Every structure is written in C-alpha cells, then in structure tokens.
Coordinates of C-alpha atoms in Angstrom, one line a residue:
M1078 CA 0.0 0.0 0.0
G1079 CA 2.8 2.4 -0.8
G1080 CA 2.1 5.9 -2.0
I1081 CA 3.2 7.5 -5.3
G1082 CA 6.6 8.3 -3.9
S1083 CA 7.3 4.9 -2.5
I1084 CA 10.6 3.1 -3.6
D1085 CA 11.0 -0.6 -3.7
A1086 CA 13.6 -2.4 -1.6
S1087 CA 16.0 -3.2 -4.5
T1088 CA 16.1 0.5 -5.6
Q1089 CA 16.8 1.6 -2.0
D1090 CA 19.7 -0.8 -1.8
R1091 CA 21.1 0.5 -5.1
I1092 CA 20.8 4.1 -3.8
R1093 CA 22.6 3.2 -0.5
D1094 CA 25.4 1.4 -2.4
T1095 CA 25.8 4.4 -4.7
I1096 CA 25.9 6.8 -1.7
K1097 CA 28.6 4.7 -0.1
V1098 CA 30.8 4.7 -3.2
V1099 CA 30.4 8.5 -3.6
L1100 CA 31.2 9.1 0.1
A1101 CA 34.2 6.8 0.0
A1102 CA 35.7 8.6 -3.0
F1103 CA 35.0 12.0 -1.5
L1104 CA 36.5 11.0 1.8
E1105 CA 39.7 9.8 0.1
Q1106 CA 40.2 13.0 -1.9
Y1107 CA 39.2 15.1 1.1
Q1108 CA 41.9 13.5 3.4
K1109 CA 44.6 14.0 0.7
S1110 CA 43.7 17.6 0.1
Y1111 CA 43.2 18.4 3.8
G1112 CA 46.6 16.8 4.6
K1113 CA 48.4 18.9 2.0
V1114 CA 46.8 22.1 3.4
L1115 CA 47.9 21.1 6.9
L1116 CA 51.5 20.5 5.8
E1117 CA 51.7 23.8 4.0
N1118 CA 50.2 25.7 7.0
A1119 CA 52.6 23.9 9.4
R1120 CA 55.5 24.8 7.1
T1121 CA 54.5 28.4 7.0
M1122 CA 54.0 28.6 10.7
D1123 CA 57.4 27.0 11.3
V1124 CA 59.1 29.6 9.0
K1125 CA 57.4 32.4 10.9
R1126 CA 58.3 30.9 14.3
K1127 CA 62.0 30.5 13.3
R1128 CA 62.1 34.1 12.0
N1129 CA 60.6 35.5 15.2
E1130 CA 63.0 33.5 17.3
L1131 CA 65.9 34.7 15.2
L1132 CA 64.7 38.3 15.5
A1133 CA 64.4 38.0 19.2
S1134 CA 68.0 36.8 19.6
S1135 CA 69.5 38.5 16.6
K1136 CA 72.7 40.6 17.0
L1137 CA 72.5 41.9 13.4
P1138 CA 72.6 45.7 12.7
P1139 CA 69.3 47.5 12.8
L1140 CA 69.1 47.4 8.9
S1141 CA 67.7 43.9 8.9
M1142 CA 65.0 45.0 11.4
C1143 CA 64.1 48.0 9.2
S1144 CA 63.9 45.8 6.1
L1145 CA 61.6 43.2 7.8
A1146 CA 59.3 46.0 9.2
A1147 CA 58.9 47.3 5.6
E1148 CA 57.6 43.9 4.4
R1149 CA 55.0 44.3 1.7
R1150 CA 55.3 48.1 1.7
L1151 CA 56.7 50.6 -0.8
T1152 CA 59.7 52.1 1.0
S1153 CA 63.0 53.8 0.4
R1154 CA 66.0 51.6 0.5
P1155 CA 68.3 52.3 3.5
R1156 CA 71.8 53.3 2.4
F1157 CA 74.5 50.9 3.6
I1158 CA 77.1 53.0 5.3
S1159 CA 80.1 50.6 5.3
K1160 CA 82.2 50.5 2.2
G1161 CA 84.1 47.4 3.1
N1162 CA 83.1 43.8 2.7
I1163 CA 80.7 42.3 5.2
M1164 CA 82.5 39.0 5.6
S1165 CA 85.0 36.8 3.7
G1166 CA 86.5 33.4 4.3
K1167 CA 87.0 29.9 3.0
L1168 CA 84.1 27.5 2.4
T1169 CA 83.5 24.4 0.3
K1170 CA 80.8 24.5 -2.4
R1171 CA 79.2 21.8 -4.5
G1172 CA 79.6 22.4 -8.2
A1173 CA 76.5 22.8 -10.4
K1174 CA 77.6 20.5 -13.2
H1175 CA 79.8 17.7 -11.8
K1176 CA 78.5 17.9 -8.2
N1177 CA 82.0 17.8 -6.9
W1178 CA 83.0 19.7 -3.8
L1179 CA 85.6 22.5 -4.3
E1180 CA 87.1 24.9 -1.8
R1181 CA 86.3 28.5 -2.6
H1182 CA 87.1 31.9 -1.1
F1183 CA 83.7 33.7 -0.4
V1184 CA 83.4 37.4 -0.2
V1185 CA 80.1 39.0 1.0
R1186 CA 79.8 42.5 -0.6
P1187 CA 78.3 45.6 1.0
D1188 CA 75.3 45.3 -1.5
F1189 CA 74.6 41.8 0.0
R1190 CA 75.8 40.0 -3.1
I1191 CA 78.1 37.0 -2.5
D1192 CA 81.1 36.5 -4.8
Y1193 CA 83.2 33.3 -4.6
F1194 CA 86.8 33.0 -6.0
E1195 CA 89.0 30.1 -6.8
S1196 CA 91.3 31.0 -3.9
E1197 CA 92.1 33.9 -1.6
A1198 CA 95.2 34.6 -3.8
S1199 CA 93.0 35.1 -6.9
Y1200 CA 90.8 37.5 -5.0
E1201 CA 93.8 39.5 -3.7
A1202 CA 95.1 39.6 -7.3
G1203 CA 91.9 41.2 -8.5
Q1204 CA 90.7 38.4 -10.7
K1205 CA 87.1 37.9 -11.6
P1206 CA 85.0 35.7 -9.3
K1207 CA 84.2 32.2 -10.3
G1208 CA 80.5 33.1 -9.6
T1209 CA 78.2 35.5 -7.9
I1210 CA 75.2 34.7 -5.7
V1211 CA 72.4 37.2 -5.7
P1212 CA 70.5 36.0 -2.6
C1213 CA 67.3 37.9 -3.3
G1214 CA 64.4 35.4 -3.0
Y1215 CA 66.4 32.6 -1.4
S1216 CA 65.9 30.9 1.9
L1217 CA 68.4 29.3 4.3
C1218 CA 68.1 25.6 5.1
E1219 CA 70.4 24.8 8.0
D1220 CA 70.3 21.0 7.5
D1221 CA 69.8 18.7 4.5
A1222 CA 66.2 19.3 3.5
R1223 CA 66.4 17.4 0.2
H1224 CA 64.7 14.2 1.4
S1225 CA 61.8 16.1 3.1
R1226 CA 61.1 18.0 -0.1
L1227 CA 61.2 14.7 -2.1
A1228 CA 58.9 13.1 0.4
Q1229 CA 56.4 16.0 0.1
M1230 CA 56.5 15.7 -3.7
A1231 CA 56.0 11.9 -3.4
G1232 CA 53.0 12.5 -1.2
K1233 CA 51.4 14.8 -3.8
M1234 CA 51.9 12.1 -6.4
D1235 CA 50.5 9.4 -4.2
S1236 CA 53.9 7.6 -3.9
V1237 CA 55.7 6.4 -0.8
C1238 CA 59.0 7.5 0.6
E1239 CA 60.4 4.0 0.2
D1240 CA 60.2 4.4 -3.6
L1241 CA 62.5 7.5 -3.5
P1242 CA 66.0 7.1 -4.9
P1243 CA 68.8 7.2 -2.3
L1244 CA 70.5 10.6 -2.0
C1245 CA 74.2 11.2 -1.9
P1246 CA 75.3 12.2 1.7
M1247 CA 76.3 15.7 2.3
P1248 CA 79.5 16.7 4.2
E1249 CA 79.2 17.6 7.8
H1250 CA 78.3 21.3 8.5
T1251 CA 76.6 21.7 5.2
F1252 CA 73.8 24.3 4.7
E1253 CA 71.7 25.2 1.6
L1254 CA 70.7 28.4 -0.1
H1255 CA 67.4 27.3 -1.5
H1256 CA 65.3 28.8 -4.3
E1257 CA 62.1 27.3 -5.9
T1258 CA 63.1 28.2 -9.5
R1259 CA 66.7 29.2 -9.5
R1260 CA 69.9 27.3 -8.8
C1261 CA 70.3 26.0 -5.2
Y1262 CA 73.7 26.3 -3.5
Y1263 CA 75.1 23.6 -1.1
I1264 CA 77.9 25.0 1.0
S1265 CA 79.9 23.4 3.7
A1266 CA 81.7 25.2 6.6
P1267 CA 84.9 23.8 8.3
N1268 CA 83.1 23.5 11.7
H1269 CA 79.9 24.1 13.5
E1270 CA 80.9 27.6 14.8
E1271 CA 81.8 28.8 11.3
K1272 CA 78.6 27.3 10.0
R1273 CA 76.5 29.3 12.4
R1274 CA 78.4 32.5 11.6
W1275 CA 78.0 32.1 7.8
I1276 CA 74.3 31.2 8.1
E1277 CA 73.7 34.4 10.1
V1278 CA 75.5 36.5 7.5
F1279 CA 73.8 34.7 4.5
R1280 CA 70.4 35.1 6.1
Y1281 CA 71.1 38.8 6.7
C1282 CA 71.9 39.1 2.9
V1283 CA 68.8 37.3 1.9
W1284 CA 66.6 39.7 3.9
N1285 CA 68.3 42.8 2.5
C1286 CA 69.3 42.0 -1.0
R1287 CA 66.9 43.3 -3.6
N1288 CA 67.7 42.3 -7.2
Y1289 CA 70.5 42.1 -9.7
T1290 CA 71.4 45.5 -11.1
S1291 CA 68.5 47.9 -10.4
D1292 CA 69.6 51.4 -9.2
D1293 CA 66.1 52.3 -8.2
P1294 CA 66.3 53.4 -4.5
V1295 CA 62.7 52.2 -4.0
A1296 CA 61.8 48.5 -3.9
V1297 CA 59.0 46.3 -2.7
R1298 CA 59.9 43.4 -0.5

C-alpha cells in the first residue's frame, strides 16, 4: 500500500550502495587535500616561528629590522654605510655540473651579493670571481632538506617514501641556499661555529638584497 513516492527495496539498496561509493571517493580525496593544506600551513608557521626566534635573539645591525618591518610596503632603501666587505672566508661549495666539492674563497659584498673566487690569492690579485650569488628570494636551510622535499613531492603524487632514490650524503656542517626556481647552492663550513656565523650573514643578505642590477632606490619586499 505504498504511496506515489514509495521506492521498492531493491532500488533503495542501489541508492545506498551508490551513496557509499560516492562518500568513500569523497573522503579519500578530502583526506589528501586536507593533509596537503595542513602540511603547507605547518611549514608556513614553522618559518614564521623561526624568523621570530631569530629576530628575538639577533645581533645583526638595525638594517635587517628596518627591512623586515617594511615587508609588503613601498619604502625607500636604507643606504648601507660601510664601504668594506661584510665578511670573507674559506668555504666548500658543491659544483653545479659535476656535483664535486671544491674549496672557494667567499666574499660578502656591501650590497649583499656574494662572490666566490677560486682562492684567496685570486681574490687578492683582483681576478674575476668564479661566480656570484644574488640571494634575493632565497631561503636558508640549516640542514639537508632534500629528502623532506622529495617526500612531500612523493605524497602529492600518491607515492611512498620507500620508492624514492637514495640521496648522496652531504659533508658535515653543510647548509643550503634554496630557491624554488633558480639554482640551489650547497655550502659546507669547516666546523659548527663557522657554519653558524656564515648562516647568520647569509640570512642577513637574503633579507636585505633586492635584485640584480636595479639602481632604483625604492623597492617592494
């Protein structure tokens, strides 16, 4: 004695089965998307936390503080008073082509660009640098972050970490100048104390360097 809108039992079972399939597919995609968002948010919060901790304990000149305070604002560029180099010394750098580790003499310029020479003697002789790093847009990774980046990529492609190829080990006291689209630099210091000193200087350059050759005194961070 069912009404006009009544549904027989077999049709109800098919509807229930269809709903279960749709909900299962939705739940699977939702968990993947939600997990990616959580990872990205956690990464962003970790970067902000580390930056705040560094600012709280930083011994850098006030210029870095002015630069960070001007984030996302149109502002005049503070003029760097010192005419001498910020820092120079010997570090080991991994080559871009052959991936071999070579000792280089690094010189951090007053405009926050970083030149590296074949040796200190070649620098003193006035020779051209082997290369120049313009750290604008880079970030500092104090430890080897290659595997974590590969793991994140594998997760987005629904792969597992066990399927990733093994990575060549880095020398002790290695840190990375990382960029999403440009060349990444792997640099090794002779000891932990030197690593900390160089990381602090490189991070200072990352915060304050603007671009390659622009003479415009106004820039947007």
